[in-house]
PDB file of C-alpha atoms in Angstrom:
ATOM      1  CA  MET A   1      14.198 -75.615 106.882  1.00 64.00           C
ATOM      2  CA  GLY A   2      11.958 -72.495 106.110  1.00 87.00           C
ATOM      3  CA  PHE A   3       9.661 -70.089 108.487  1.00 90.00           C
ATOM      4  CA  SER A   4       6.928 -72.584 108.329  1.00 89.00           C
ATOM      5  CA  ASP A   5       9.034 -75.652 109.404  1.00 90.00           C
ATOM      6  CA  ASP A   6      10.598 -73.822 112.020  1.00 91.00           C
ATOM      7  CA  VAL A   7       7.998 -72.290 113.730  1.00 91.00           C
ATOM      8  CA  ARG A   8       5.645 -75.515 113.703  1.00 88.00           C
ATOM      9  CA  ALA A   9       8.516 -77.723 115.068  1.00 91.00           C
ATOM     10  CA  ALA A  10       9.062 -74.961 117.810  1.00 92.00           C
ATOM     11  CA  PHE A  11       5.269 -74.693 118.773  1.00 91.00           C
ATOM     12  CA  ARG A  12       5.087 -78.722 119.272  1.00 86.00           C
ATOM     13  CA  ARG A  13       8.205 -78.485 121.755  1.00 89.00           C
ATOM     14  CA  GLY A  14       6.413 -75.781 123.491  1.00 88.00           C
ATOM     15  CA  GLU A  15       8.644 -72.580 123.086  1.00 92.00           C
ATOM     16  CA  THR A  16       6.045 -70.240 122.928  1.00 92.00           C
ATOM     17  CA  ASP A  17       8.343 -67.305 123.097  1.00 94.00           C
ATOM     18  CA  ALA A  18       9.831 -68.046 120.023  1.00 94.00           C
ATOM     19  CA  VAL A  19       7.093 -68.864 118.170  1.00 95.00           C
ATOM     20  CA  VAL A  20       5.525 -65.100 119.196  1.00 96.00           C
ATOM     21  CA  ARG A  21       9.226 -63.734 117.906  1.00 96.00           C
ATOM     22  CA  MET A  22       9.401 -65.281 114.977  1.00 95.00           C
ATOM     23  CA  SER A  23       6.241 -65.068 113.865  1.00 97.00           C
ATOM     24  CA  GLU A  24       5.835 -61.052 114.537  1.00 96.00           C
ATOM     25  CA  ALA A  25       9.156 -60.843 112.395  1.00 96.00           C
ATOM     26  CA  GLU A  26       7.701 -62.989 109.754  1.00 96.00           C
ATOM     27  CA  ILE A  27       4.565 -60.495 109.715  1.00 97.00           C
ATOM     28  CA  ASP A  28       6.825 -57.365 108.675  1.00 96.00           C
ATOM     29  CA  ARG A  29       8.952 -59.595 106.282  1.00 96.00           C
ATOM     30  CA  ALA A  30       6.112 -60.819 104.158  1.00 96.00           C
ATOM     31  CA  ARG A  31       3.662 -58.277 104.399  1.00 96.00           C
ATOM     32  CA  ALA A  32       6.725 -55.712 102.900  1.00 96.00           C
ATOM     33  CA  ALA A  33       7.735 -58.448 100.511  1.00 96.00           C
ATOM     34  CA  GLY A  34       3.580 -59.066  99.483  1.00 96.00           C
ATOM     35  CA  ASP A  35       3.914 -62.580 100.516  1.00 96.00           C
ATOM     36  CA  PRO A  36       0.254 -63.850 101.631  1.00 97.00           C
ATOM     37  CA  SER A  37       1.675 -67.500 102.478  1.00 96.00           C
ATOM     38  CA  GLY A  38       4.183 -66.411 105.166  1.00 95.00           C
ATOM     39  CA  GLU A  39       1.987 -63.892 106.553  1.00 97.00           C
ATOM     40  CA  VAL A  40      -1.110 -66.235 107.044  1.00 97.00           C
ATOM     41  CA  GLU A  41       1.461 -68.871 108.359  1.00 95.00           C
ATOM     42  CA  ALA A  42       2.702 -66.363 110.979  1.00 97.00           C
ATOM     43  CA  ARG A  43      -0.881 -65.132 112.133  1.00 97.00           C
ATOM     44  CA  TYR A  44      -1.630 -68.751 112.273  1.00 95.00           C
ATOM     45  CA  SER A  45       1.057 -69.483 114.515  1.00 95.00           C
ATOM     46  CA  LEU A  46       0.064 -66.425 116.708  1.00 96.00           C
ATOM     47  CA  ALA A  47      -3.629 -67.967 116.963  1.00 96.00           C
ATOM     48  CA  ARG A  48      -2.407 -70.933 118.231  1.00 93.00           C
ATOM     49  CA  VAL A  49      -0.057 -69.830 121.245  1.00 94.00           C
ATOM     50  CA  ALA A  50      -3.271 -67.640 121.871  1.00 95.00           C
ATOM     51  CA  ILE A  51      -5.542 -70.851 122.068  1.00 91.00           C
ATOM     52  CA  ARG A  52      -2.688 -72.691 124.373  1.00 89.00           C
ATOM     53  CA  GLY A  53      -2.500 -70.010 126.624  1.00 90.00           C
ATOM     54  CA  GLY A  54      -6.240 -70.206 126.951  1.00 90.00           C
ATOM     55  CA  ASP A  55      -7.227 -66.728 124.889  1.00 95.00           C
ATOM     56  CA  LEU A  56      -9.887 -68.134 122.817  1.00 95.00           C
ATOM     57  CA  PRO A  57     -11.196 -64.946 121.387  1.00 96.00           C
ATOM     58  CA  GLY A  58      -7.937 -63.755 121.026  1.00 96.00           C
ATOM     59  CA  GLY A  59      -7.160 -67.022 118.999  1.00 96.00           C
ATOM     60  CA  GLU A  60     -10.170 -66.416 116.907  1.00 97.00           C
ATOM     61  CA  VAL A  61      -9.212 -62.859 115.991  1.00 97.00           C
ATOM     62  CA  ARG A  62      -5.832 -63.891 114.624  1.00 97.00           C
ATOM     63  CA  ALA A  63      -7.518 -67.024 112.741  1.00 97.00           C
ATOM     64  CA  GLN A  64      -9.867 -64.826 111.178  1.00 97.00           C
ATOM     65  CA  GLU A  65      -6.858 -61.977 110.212  1.00 97.00           C
ATOM     66  CA  ALA A  66      -5.079 -65.149 108.824  1.00 97.00           C
ATOM     67  CA  LEU A  67      -8.097 -66.078 106.937  1.00 97.00           C
ATOM     68  CA  ALA A  68      -8.464 -62.483 105.623  1.00 97.00           C
ATOM     69  CA  VAL A  69      -5.092 -62.392 103.902  1.00 97.00           C
ATOM     70  CA  ALA A  70      -5.746 -65.993 102.507  1.00 97.00           C
ATOM     71  CA  LEU A  71      -8.905 -64.848 101.119  1.00 97.00           C
ATOM     72  CA  ARG A  72      -7.789 -62.004  99.742  1.00 97.00           C
ATOM     73  CA  SER A  73      -4.684 -63.842  97.825  1.00 97.00           C
ATOM     74  CA  GLY A  74      -7.245 -65.831  96.378  1.00 95.00           C
ATOM     75  CA  ASP A  75      -5.074 -69.014  96.725  1.00 97.00           C
ATOM     76  CA  ARG A  76      -7.886 -71.591  98.455  1.00 96.00           C
ATOM     77  CA  SER A  77      -4.720 -73.583  99.830  1.00 96.00           C
ATOM     78  CA  LEU A  78      -4.087 -71.019 102.391  1.00 97.00           C
ATOM     79  CA  GLU A  79      -7.421 -71.077 103.825  1.00 97.00           C
ATOM     80  CA  GLU A  80      -6.806 -74.325 105.270  1.00 96.00           C
ATOM     81  CA  ARG A  81      -4.813 -73.504 108.344  1.00 94.00           C
ATOM     82  CA  PRO A  82      -7.034 -70.575 109.470  1.00 96.00           C
ATOM     83  CA  ARG A  83     -10.231 -72.577 108.951  1.00 96.00           C
ATOM     84  CA  HIS A  84      -8.881 -75.553 111.292  1.00 94.00           C
ATOM     85  CA  VAL A  85      -8.313 -73.053 114.029  1.00 94.00           C
ATOM     86  CA  LEU A  86     -11.583 -71.350 113.678  1.00 96.00           C
ATOM     87  CA  ALA A  87     -13.346 -74.910 114.181  1.00 95.00           C
ATOM     88  CA  ALA A  88     -10.977 -75.738 116.959  1.00 91.00           C
ATOM     89  CA  VAL A  89     -11.895 -72.813 118.735  1.00 94.00           C
ATOM     90  CA  ALA A  90     -15.576 -73.667 118.193  1.00 95.00           C
ATOM     91  CA  ARG A  91     -15.046 -77.022 119.399  1.00 91.00           C
ATOM     92  CA  MET A  92     -12.526 -75.565 122.646  1.00 89.00           C
ATOM     93  CA  SER A  93     -15.578 -73.271 123.458  1.00 92.00           C
ATOM     94  CA  GLY A  94     -18.113 -75.727 123.554  1.00 93.00           C
ATOM     95  CA  ASP A  95     -19.811 -74.951 120.438  1.00 96.00           C
ATOM     96  CA  LEU A  96     -19.561 -78.495 119.428  1.00 97.00           C
ATOM     97  CA  THR A  97     -22.723 -78.193 116.930  1.00 97.00           C
ATOM     98  CA  ARG A  98     -20.814 -75.152 114.812  1.00 97.00           C
ATOM     99  CA  ALA A  99     -17.426 -76.779 115.485  1.00 97.00           C
ATOM    100  CA  ARG A 100     -18.490 -80.111 113.436  1.00 97.00           C
ATOM    101  CA  GLN A 101     -19.960 -77.904 110.550  1.00 97.00           C
ATOM    102  CA  LEU A 102     -16.391 -76.180 110.466  1.00 97.00           C
ATOM    103  CA  TYR A 103     -14.909 -79.709 110.483  1.00 97.00           C
ATOM    104  CA  ARG A 104     -16.406 -81.251 107.628  1.00 97.00           C
ATOM    105  CA  GLU A 105     -16.143 -78.065 105.627  1.00 95.00           C
ATOM    106  CA  SER A 106     -12.353 -77.978 106.261  1.00 96.00           C
ATOM    107  CA  ILE A 107     -12.342 -81.925 105.433  1.00 97.00           C
ATOM    108  CA  ALA A 108     -14.170 -80.835 101.801  1.00 96.00           C
ATOM    109  CA  LEU A 109     -11.541 -78.291 101.368  1.00 96.00           C
ATOM    110  CA  ASN A 110      -8.814 -80.677 102.173  1.00 97.00           C
ATOM    111  CA  GLU A 111     -10.443 -83.461  99.808  1.00 97.00           C
ATOM    112  CA  ALA A 112     -10.491 -80.692  97.421  1.00 96.00           C
ATOM    113  CA  LEU A 113      -6.623 -79.872  97.551  1.00 96.00           C
ATOM    114  CA  SER A 114      -5.981 -83.737  97.863  1.00 97.00           C
ATOM    115  CA  GLN A 115      -4.070 -83.371 101.196  1.00 96.00           C
ATOM    116  CA  PRO A 116      -4.946 -86.953 102.827  1.00 96.00           C
ATOM    117  CA  LYS A 117      -2.863 -86.176 105.736  1.00 96.00           C
ATOM    118  CA  LEU A 118      -5.168 -82.882 106.587  1.00 96.00           C
ATOM    119  CA  VAL A 119      -8.538 -84.689 105.782  1.00 96.00           C
ATOM    120  CA  ASN A 120      -7.101 -87.600 108.531  1.00 96.00           C
ATOM    121  CA  SER A 121      -6.428 -84.914 111.330  1.00 93.00           C
ATOM    122  CA  GLU A 122     -10.009 -83.184 110.871  1.00 95.00           C
ATOM    123  CA  THR A 123     -11.584 -86.429 110.573  1.00 96.00           C
ATOM    124  CA  HIS A 124      -9.877 -87.098 113.942  1.00 93.00           C
ATOM    125  CA  ASN A 125     -11.432 -83.684 115.167  1.00 93.00           C
ATOM    126  CA  LEU A 126     -14.803 -84.403 113.655  1.00 96.00           C
ATOM    127  CA  GLY A 127     -14.619 -87.598 115.925  1.00 96.00           C
ATOM    128  CA  PHE A 128     -14.282 -85.598 119.136  1.00 94.00           C
ATOM    129  CA  CYS A 129     -17.139 -83.342 118.303  1.00 96.00           C
ATOM    130  CA  GLU A 130     -19.008 -86.293 117.818  1.00 97.00           C
ATOM    131  CA  LEU A 131     -17.894 -87.817 121.013  1.00 96.00           C
ATOM    132  CA  GLY A 132     -18.784 -84.340 122.911  1.00 94.00           C
ATOM    133  CA  LEU A 133     -22.506 -84.368 121.237  1.00 96.00           C
ATOM    134  CA  GLY A 134     -22.860 -87.962 122.694  1.00 95.00           C
ATOM    135  CA  ASN A 135     -22.739 -89.279 119.246  1.00 97.00           C
ATOM    136  CA  LEU A 136     -20.703 -92.514 120.312  1.00 96.00           C
ATOM    137  CA  ASP A 137     -21.261 -94.710 117.476  1.00 97.00           C
ATOM    138  CA  ALA A 138     -19.901 -91.580 114.715  1.00 97.00           C
ATOM    139  CA  ALA A 139     -17.171 -91.333 116.741  1.00 97.00           C
ATOM    140  CA  ARG A 140     -16.164 -94.880 117.289  1.00 96.00           C
ATOM    141  CA  ALA A 141     -16.713 -94.933 113.246  1.00 97.00           C
ATOM    142  CA  LEU A 142     -14.564 -91.801 112.574  1.00 97.00           C
ATOM    143  CA  PHE A 143     -11.823 -92.580 114.974  1.00 97.00           C
ATOM    144  CA  ALA A 144     -11.491 -96.282 113.661  1.00 95.00           C
ATOM    145  CA  ALA A 145     -11.175 -94.864 110.074  1.00 94.00           C
ATOM    146  CA  SER A 146      -8.344 -92.539 110.999  1.00 95.00           C
ATOM    147  CA  ARG A 147      -6.489 -95.158 113.284  1.00 96.00           C
ATOM    148  CA  GLU A 148      -6.708 -97.519 110.204  1.00 95.00           C
ATOM    149  CA  ARG A 149      -5.241 -94.912 107.784  1.00 96.00           C
ATOM    150  CA  VAL A 150      -2.353 -94.101 110.160  1.00 97.00           C
ATOM    151  CA  PHE A 151      -1.227 -97.317 110.691  1.00 96.00           C
ATOM    152  CA  ARG A 152      -1.680 -98.277 107.197  1.00 96.00           C
ATOM    153  CA  GLU A 153       0.642 -95.491 105.644  1.00 96.00           C
ATOM    154  CA  GLY A 154       2.779 -95.129 108.581  1.00 96.00           C
ATOM    155  CA  TRP A 155       1.861 -91.656 109.567  1.00 96.00           C
ATOM    156  CA  ALA A 156       4.071 -91.652 112.882  1.00 95.00           C
ATOM    157  CA  GLU A 157       3.089 -87.975 113.774  1.00 93.00           C
ATOM    158  CA  PHE A 158      -0.314 -89.095 114.099  1.00 95.00           C
ATOM    159  CA  VAL A 159      -0.065 -91.769 116.662  1.00 97.00           C
ATOM    160  CA  PRO A 160      -0.256 -89.790 119.629  1.00 96.00           C
ATOM    161  CA  TYR A 161      -3.850 -88.511 118.261  1.00 95.00           C
ATOM    162  CA  VAL A 162      -5.215 -91.730 117.638  1.00 96.00           C
ATOM    163  CA  CYS A 163      -3.981 -93.044 121.035  1.00 97.00           C
ATOM    164  CA  LEU A 164      -5.530 -89.991 122.595  1.00 97.00           C
ATOM    165  CA  ALA A 165      -8.498 -90.842 120.348  1.00 97.00           C
ATOM    166  CA  GLY A 166      -8.830 -94.477 121.939  1.00 97.00           C
ATOM    167  CA  ALA A 167      -8.417 -92.989 125.238  1.00 98.00           C
ATOM    168  CA  ALA A 168     -11.217 -90.896 125.112  1.00 97.00           C
ATOM    169  CA  LEU A 169     -13.797 -93.398 123.612  1.00 97.00           C
ATOM    170  CA  ALA A 170     -12.784 -95.833 126.681  1.00 97.00           C
ATOM    171  CA  SER A 171     -13.454 -92.719 128.877  1.00 97.00           C
ATOM    172  CA  ALA A 172     -16.804 -92.020 127.228  1.00 97.00           C
ATOM    173  CA  ASN A 173     -17.798 -95.680 127.428  1.00 96.00           C
ATOM    174  CA  GLY A 174     -16.884 -95.887 131.381  1.00 97.00           C
ATOM    175  CA  ASP A 175     -13.943 -97.936 130.839  1.00 97.00           C
ATOM    176  CA  HIS A 176     -11.628 -95.998 133.090  1.00 98.00           C
ATOM    177  CA  ALA A 177      -8.897 -98.448 133.402  1.00 97.00           C
ATOM    178  CA  ARG A 178      -8.610 -98.647 129.594  1.00 97.00           C
ATOM    179  CA  ALA A 179      -8.393 -95.071 129.466  1.00 98.00           C
ATOM    180  CA  GLY A 180      -5.635 -95.353 131.895  1.00 98.00           C
ATOM    181  CA  ARG A 181      -3.522 -97.443 129.890  1.00 97.00           C
ATOM    182  CA  LEU A 182      -4.058 -95.654 126.677  1.00 98.00           C
ATOM    183  CA  VAL A 183      -3.234 -92.328 128.278  1.00 98.00           C
ATOM    184  CA  ALA A 184       0.021 -93.682 129.209  1.00 98.00           C
ATOM    185  CA  VAL A 185       0.436 -94.629 125.415  1.00 97.00           C
ATOM    186  CA  THR A 186      -0.493 -91.043 124.290  1.00 97.00           C
ATOM    187  CA  ASP A 187       2.102 -89.418 126.622  1.00 96.00           C
ATOM    188  CA  ALA A 188       4.954 -92.077 125.336  1.00 97.00           C
ATOM    189  CA  ALA A 189       3.791 -91.506 122.110  1.00 96.00           C
ATOM    190  CA  PHE A 190       4.300 -87.678 122.034  1.00 95.00           C
ATOM    191  CA  VAL A 191       7.503 -87.955 123.855  1.00 94.00           C
ATOM    192  CA  ALA A 192       8.888 -90.200 121.290  1.00 94.00           C
ATOM    193  CA  LEU A 193       8.156 -87.618 118.881  1.00 92.00           C
ATOM    194  CA  GLY A 194       9.297 -84.773 120.905  1.00 90.00           C
ATOM    195  CA  GLN A 195       6.381 -83.124 120.949  1.00 88.00           C
ATOM    196  CA  VAL A 196       3.431 -81.764 122.972  1.00 86.00           C
ATOM    197  CA  PRO A 197      -0.236 -81.597 122.349  1.00 87.00           C
ATOM    198  CA  ASP A 198      -2.007 -79.076 120.482  1.00 79.00           C
ATOM    199  CA  PRO A 199      -4.349 -77.203 122.797  1.00 76.00           C
ATOM    200  CA  ASP A 200      -7.410 -78.788 121.901  1.00 76.00           C
ATOM    201  CA  ASP A 201      -5.583 -82.115 122.346  1.00 85.00           C
ATOM    202  CA  ALA A 202      -3.747 -81.045 125.588  1.00 89.00           C
ATOM    203  CA  ALA A 203      -7.389 -80.168 127.172  1.00 87.00           C
ATOM    204  CA  ASP A 204      -9.034 -83.485 125.688  1.00 90.00           C
ATOM    205  CA  LEU A 205      -6.121 -85.514 127.369  1.00 95.00           C
ATOM    206  CA  ALA A 206      -6.525 -83.580 130.374  1.00 96.00           C
ATOM    207  CA  ALA A 207     -10.198 -84.535 130.795  1.00 95.00           C
ATOM    208  CA  VAL A 208      -9.571 -87.970 130.260  1.00 97.00           C
ATOM    209  CA  ARG A 209      -6.574 -88.234 133.039  1.00 98.00           C
ATOM    210  CA  ALA A 210      -8.718 -86.495 135.393  1.00 98.00           C
ATOM    211  CA  ALA A 211     -11.849 -88.636 134.628  1.00 98.00           C
ATOM    212  CA  ALA A 212      -9.924 -91.929 135.125  1.00 98.00           C
ATOM    213  CA  VAL A 213      -8.033 -90.788 138.241  1.00 98.00           C
ATOM    214  CA  GLU A 214     -11.964 -89.693 139.805  1.00 97.00           C
ATOM    215  CA  ALA A 215     -13.090 -93.337 138.564  1.00 98.00           C
ATOM    216  CA  LEU A 216      -9.971 -95.615 139.859  1.00 97.00           C
ATOM    217  CA  GLY A 217      -8.451 -93.433 142.576  1.00 98.00           C
ATOM    218  CA  ALA A 218      -4.836 -92.222 142.214  1.00 97.00           C
ATOM    219  CA  THR A 219      -3.657 -95.986 142.947  1.00 98.00           C
ATOM    220  CA  GLY A 220      -5.388 -97.656 140.705  1.00 98.00           C
ATOM    221  CA  PHE A 221      -5.070 -94.960 137.871  1.00 98.00           C
ATOM    222  CA  ALA A 222      -1.343 -95.409 138.651  1.00 98.00           C
ATOM    223  CA  ALA A 223      -1.377 -99.049 137.925  1.00 98.00           C
ATOM    224  CA  GLU A 224      -3.547 -98.907 134.880  1.00 97.00           C
ATOM    225  CA  TYR A 225      -0.809 -96.265 133.669  1.00 98.00           C
ATOM    226  CA  ALA A 226       2.278 -98.307 134.454  1.00 97.00           C
ATOM    227  CA  ARG A 227       0.486-100.964 132.345  1.00 96.00           C
ATOM    228  CA  GLY A 228       0.187 -99.118 129.600  1.00 96.00           C
ATOM    229  CA  GLN A 229       3.686 -98.082 129.746  1.00 95.00           C
ATOM    230  CA  HIS A 230       4.734-101.360 128.434  1.00 93.00           C
ATOM    231  CA  LEU A 231       2.338-101.255 125.632  1.00 95.00           C
ATOM    232  CA  GLU A 232       3.164-100.033 121.963  1.00 95.00           C
ATOM    233  CA  PRO A 233       0.470 -98.265 120.106  1.00 95.00           C
ATOM    234  CA  ARG A 234      -0.955-100.909 117.779  1.00 94.00           C
ATOM    235  CA  ALA A 235      -0.616-103.410 120.455  1.00 92.00           C
ATOM    236  CA  ALA A 236      -2.569-101.075 122.723  1.00 93.00           C
ATOM    237  CA  PHE A 237      -5.232-101.461 119.885  1.00 92.00           C
ATOM    238  CA  VAL A 238      -5.191-105.083 119.743  1.00 80.00           C
ATOM    239  CA  GLU A 239      -5.511-105.680 123.133  1.00 55.00           C
ATOM    240  CA  ASP A 240      -8.372-103.357 123.800  1.00 46.00           C
ATOM    241  CA  ALA A 241     -10.353-103.554 120.892  1.00 48.00           C
ATOM    242  CA  ASP A 242     -13.883-102.209 120.753  1.00 42.00           C
TER     243      ASP A 242
END
């Protein structure tokens, strides 16, 4: 595995200190070697660490630094990760209108680069923007398109995010029992991959969980969560189809 694979795996395992050490070393190496790809990846990784720690302005600065390196390189593929982070920062900051535009631009970039998995990922994120803006029908359509693609293509790494989207939509619809079940399915899907959610998704999952506990009470939420622990992701959506 190269630096990109190693640092992303460490981040998804929640090993923040390791990500920082690896990224700082990689920036030094990449700058000395004239390797913009390595430098962009390292600065992007530091942006993600900042966001996970709640430092959204710091994450934006790091992402802008990464984007500047990518633009100087002339390689459009290097723009993808920094632009993704900038959209995520806008969403987490509450500027959903700007985030929606940035995600649409990111989708267009990934379509131009023929990167269907990343198109799918940004479609998921765009769905959360629409959800936050109160456009439930648009969010439902985007989430359904993403879910169908994930299950059809067998993209296991996206399954937790599909489940999270379902939980968030259920919560927005006021169906907190269903949301509680899907929170359990989401948690199990992340555990199955040995991963933790990305920072923006972690915030969304925490909000759905809190709303369900408030609506159902701790005992009621625990009961629905226990039901969800016995559901496979596909079965959860068959049982709880919109």
